[in-house]
Amino acid sequence: MYLRNGFSPDMKAAIFCKTTFDKGEQALQTELLERLAIRKGYEVEHAVEESWETHPGRSEGLASLLKYAAEGKYQLLMINQLTQMGRKPLEIMKWIDLFHSQQVSIYIHDLGYQTLEESGQLHPDFYPVYNLLQGFVLQERDIKSLRV
């Protein structure tokens, strides 16, 4: 059974945190999500911290978490903000779709809800954000096609 602002207790979760410079900020954000997971009764299986400076392009941390997701090791990815998944809407959408394809919902702390319902469908609260991201992706593609 899923809950309004998260999944059921005893769920396995992973945490991903990507920040700019400050290792202390990474640790604080990870600790915040770990405390939230404990409060909700989730078992944290993996926690990955990355820096934009050391991994400016493709996220090795998200790639490793996706591998664990494919192995069924957790059902919920906890992040602080969508922008930790990428700098561009296309990159963010790609990661969201990849995790959803593995039946992993994403809990976005600053929005306060997860992306999928128990049925695997987009959570109604996430529709506006998802549609907005899709619109930005289309604009991004249109702009690139005009440059060519």
mmCIF file of C-alpha atoms in Angstrom:
data_model
loop_
_atom_site.group_PDB
_atom_site.id
_atom_site.type_symbol
_atom_site.label_atom_id
_atom_site.label_comp_id
_atom_site.label_asym_id
_atom_site.label_seq_id
_atom_site.Cartn_x
_atom_site.Cartn_y
_atom_site.Cartn_z
ATOM 1 C CA MET A 1 0.000 0.000 0.000
ATOM 2 C CA TYR A 2 1.335 3.427 -0.920
ATOM 3 C CA LEU A 3 0.938 6.435 1.329
ATOM 4 C CA ARG A 4 -0.003 9.975 0.257
ATOM 5 C CA ASN A 5 3.504 11.409 0.578
ATOM 6 C CA GLY A 6 5.545 8.283 0.118
ATOM 7 C CA PHE A 7 5.364 4.551 -0.141
ATOM 8 C CA SER A 8 4.470 1.942 2.410
ATOM 9 C CA PRO A 9 6.587 1.282 5.479
ATOM 10 C CA ASP A 10 9.236 -1.455 5.147
ATOM 11 C CA MET A 11 9.969 -0.314 1.587
ATOM 12 C CA LYS A 12 13.547 -0.434 0.355
ATOM 13 C CA ALA A 13 14.920 2.911 -0.748
ATOM 14 C CA ALA A 14 18.041 4.457 -2.252
ATOM 15 C CA ILE A 15 19.271 8.010 -1.762
ATOM 16 C CA PHE A 16 20.964 10.171 -4.381
ATOM 17 C CA CYS A 17 22.527 13.532 -3.605
ATOM 18 C CA LYS A 18 24.423 15.708 -6.089
ATOM 19 C CA THR A 19 25.656 19.146 -5.071
ATOM 20 C CA THR A 20 27.990 21.762 -6.417
ATOM 21 C CA PHE A 21 31.011 22.321 -4.205
ATOM 22 C CA ASP A 22 30.455 21.664 -0.565
ATOM 23 C CA LYS A 23 30.982 18.113 0.732
ATOM 24 C CA GLY A 24 29.387 19.248 3.994
ATOM 25 C CA GLU A 25 26.212 20.207 2.128
ATOM 26 C CA GLN A 26 26.152 16.774 0.483
ATOM 27 C CA ALA A 27 26.420 15.084 3.852
ATOM 28 C CA LEU A 28 23.644 17.280 5.297
ATOM 29 C CA GLN A 29 21.298 16.567 2.389
ATOM 30 C CA THR A 30 21.989 12.837 2.568
ATOM 31 C CA GLU A 31 21.444 12.849 6.336
ATOM 32 C CA LEU A 32 18.147 14.722 5.895
ATOM 33 C CA LEU A 33 16.873 12.069 3.463
ATOM 34 C CA GLU A 34 18.146 9.237 5.661
ATOM 35 C CA ARG A 35 16.257 10.657 8.671
ATOM 36 C CA LEU A 36 13.128 11.033 6.525
ATOM 37 C CA ALA A 37 13.466 7.421 5.351
ATOM 38 C CA ILE A 38 13.801 6.170 8.922
ATOM 39 C CA ARG A 39 10.803 8.243 10.033
ATOM 40 C CA LYS A 40 8.686 6.714 7.238
ATOM 41 C CA GLY A 41 9.931 3.205 7.997
ATOM 42 C CA TYR A 42 11.947 2.752 4.791
ATOM 43 C CA GLU A 43 15.091 0.664 4.718
ATOM 44 C CA VAL A 44 17.899 2.545 2.929
ATOM 45 C CA GLU A 45 19.786 0.075 0.744
ATOM 46 C CA HIS A 46 22.125 2.499 -1.026
ATOM 47 C CA ALA A 47 23.196 6.130 -0.638
ATOM 48 C CA VAL A 48 25.227 7.829 -3.359
ATOM 49 C CA GLU A 49 26.767 11.305 -3.197
ATOM 50 C CA GLU A 50 28.196 13.080 -6.234
ATOM 51 C CA SER A 51 29.597 16.488 -7.080
ATOM 52 C CA TRP A 52 28.879 18.474 -10.238
ATOM 53 C CA GLU A 53 32.599 19.306 -10.364
ATOM 54 C CA THR A 54 33.780 15.680 -10.482
ATOM 55 C CA HIS A 55 30.840 14.393 -12.564
ATOM 56 C CA PRO A 56 29.623 17.309 -14.725
ATOM 57 C CA GLY A 57 28.172 15.155 -17.496
ATOM 58 C CA ARG A 58 26.724 11.678 -17.179
ATOM 59 C CA SER A 59 26.030 10.716 -13.608
ATOM 60 C CA GLU A 60 27.923 7.604 -12.580
ATOM 61 C CA GLY A 61 25.978 7.591 -9.314
ATOM 62 C CA LEU A 62 22.586 7.495 -11.012
ATOM 63 C CA ALA A 63 23.874 4.864 -13.435
ATOM 64 C CA SER A 64 24.950 2.634 -10.547
ATOM 65 C CA LEU A 65 21.610 3.187 -8.775
ATOM 66 C CA LEU A 66 19.789 2.286 -11.999
ATOM 67 C CA LYS A 67 21.751 -0.981 -12.097
ATOM 68 C CA TYR A 68 20.650 -1.765 -8.521
ATOM 69 C CA ALA A 69 17.071 -0.876 -9.492
ATOM 70 C CA ALA A 70 17.201 -3.336 -12.387
ATOM 71 C CA GLU A 71 18.232 -5.997 -9.863
ATOM 72 C CA GLY A 72 15.130 -5.155 -7.787
ATOM 73 C CA LYS A 73 17.135 -3.987 -4.764
ATOM 74 C CA TYR A 74 14.874 -1.014 -4.000
ATOM 75 C CA GLN A 75 11.569 0.551 -5.078
ATOM 76 C CA LEU A 76 12.019 4.214 -4.141
ATOM 77 C CA LEU A 77 14.761 6.667 -5.087
ATOM 78 C CA MET A 78 14.921 9.633 -2.719
ATOM 79 C CA ILE A 79 16.354 12.951 -3.937
ATOM 80 C CA ASN A 80 16.205 16.503 -2.632
ATOM 81 C CA GLN A 81 15.499 18.227 -5.957
ATOM 82 C CA LEU A 82 14.890 17.218 -9.570
ATOM 83 C CA THR A 83 17.881 19.325 -10.624
ATOM 84 C CA GLN A 84 20.157 16.806 -8.912
ATOM 85 C CA MET A 85 19.344 14.441 -11.786
ATOM 86 C CA GLY A 86 20.608 16.789 -14.473
ATOM 87 C CA ARG A 87 21.151 20.327 -15.646
ATOM 88 C CA LYS A 88 18.862 20.108 -18.680
ATOM 89 C CA PRO A 89 15.201 19.031 -18.880
ATOM 90 C CA LEU A 90 16.044 16.310 -21.435
ATOM 91 C CA GLU A 91 18.583 14.767 -19.069
ATOM 92 C CA ILE A 92 16.157 14.895 -16.129
ATOM 93 C CA MET A 93 13.351 13.322 -18.206
ATOM 94 C CA LYS A 94 15.703 10.583 -19.403
ATOM 95 C CA TRP A 95 16.577 9.589 -15.832
ATOM 96 C CA ILE A 96 12.965 9.745 -14.667
ATOM 97 C CA ASP A 97 11.873 7.480 -17.527
ATOM 98 C CA LEU A 98 14.765 5.061 -16.927
ATOM 99 C CA PHE A 99 13.904 4.676 -13.241
ATOM 100 C CA HIS A 100 10.187 4.387 -14.014
ATOM 101 C CA SER A 101 10.972 1.613 -16.509
ATOM 102 C CA GLN A 102 12.419 -0.315 -13.549
ATOM 103 C CA GLN A 103 9.264 0.310 -11.463
ATOM 104 C CA VAL A 104 11.164 2.712 -9.191
ATOM 105 C CA SER A 105 9.334 5.796 -8.031
ATOM 106 C CA ILE A 106 11.280 8.949 -7.216
ATOM 107 C CA TYR A 107 10.545 10.803 -3.992
ATOM 108 C CA ILE A 108 11.366 14.482 -4.535
ATOM 109 C CA HIS A 109 11.840 16.050 -1.126
ATOM 110 C CA ASP A 110 11.390 19.707 -2.079
ATOM 111 C CA LEU A 111 8.075 18.868 -3.797
ATOM 112 C CA GLY A 112 7.000 16.459 -1.050
ATOM 113 C CA TYR A 113 5.740 13.554 -3.143
ATOM 114 C CA GLN A 114 6.739 10.584 -5.274
ATOM 115 C CA THR A 115 6.440 10.268 -9.030
ATOM 116 C CA LEU A 116 4.562 6.952 -9.320
ATOM 117 C CA GLU A 117 1.461 5.441 -7.796
ATOM 118 C CA GLU A 118 1.295 1.828 -6.636
ATOM 119 C CA SER A 119 -0.164 0.894 -10.048
ATOM 120 C CA GLY A 120 3.015 2.181 -11.739
ATOM 121 C CA GLN A 121 1.166 5.144 -13.279
ATOM 122 C CA LEU A 122 2.327 8.728 -12.842
ATOM 123 C CA HIS A 123 1.189 10.135 -9.526
ATOM 124 C CA PRO A 124 -1.477 12.840 -10.100
ATOM 125 C CA ASP A 125 0.577 15.353 -8.092
ATOM 126 C CA PHE A 126 3.507 14.810 -10.464
ATOM 127 C CA TYR A 127 1.591 15.330 -13.738
ATOM 128 C CA PRO A 128 2.093 19.129 -13.872
ATOM 129 C CA VAL A 129 5.844 18.829 -13.301
ATOM 130 C CA TYR A 130 6.166 15.980 -15.816
ATOM 131 C CA ASN A 131 4.189 17.883 -18.458
ATOM 132 C CA LEU A 132 6.240 21.014 -17.867
ATOM 133 C CA LEU A 133 9.474 19.054 -18.292
ATOM 134 C CA GLN A 134 8.130 17.508 -21.512
ATOM 135 C CA GLY A 135 7.360 20.999 -22.829
ATOM 136 C CA PHE A 136 10.898 22.160 -22.052
ATOM 137 C CA VAL A 137 12.326 19.068 -23.767
ATOM 138 C CA LEU A 138 10.318 19.828 -26.929
ATOM 139 C CA GLN A 139 11.510 23.452 -26.870
ATOM 140 C CA GLU A 140 15.103 22.255 -26.402
ATOM 141 C CA ARG A 141 14.791 19.953 -29.444
ATOM 142 C CA ASP A 142 13.169 22.700 -31.547
ATOM 143 C CA ILE A 143 15.956 25.131 -30.738
ATOM 144 C CA LYS A 144 18.636 22.532 -31.612
ATOM 145 C CA SER A 145 16.917 21.767 -34.943
ATOM 146 C CA LEU A 146 16.875 25.485 -35.826
ATOM 147 C CA ARG A 147 20.623 25.725 -35.260
ATOM 148 C CA VAL A 148 21.433 22.921 -37.693
#
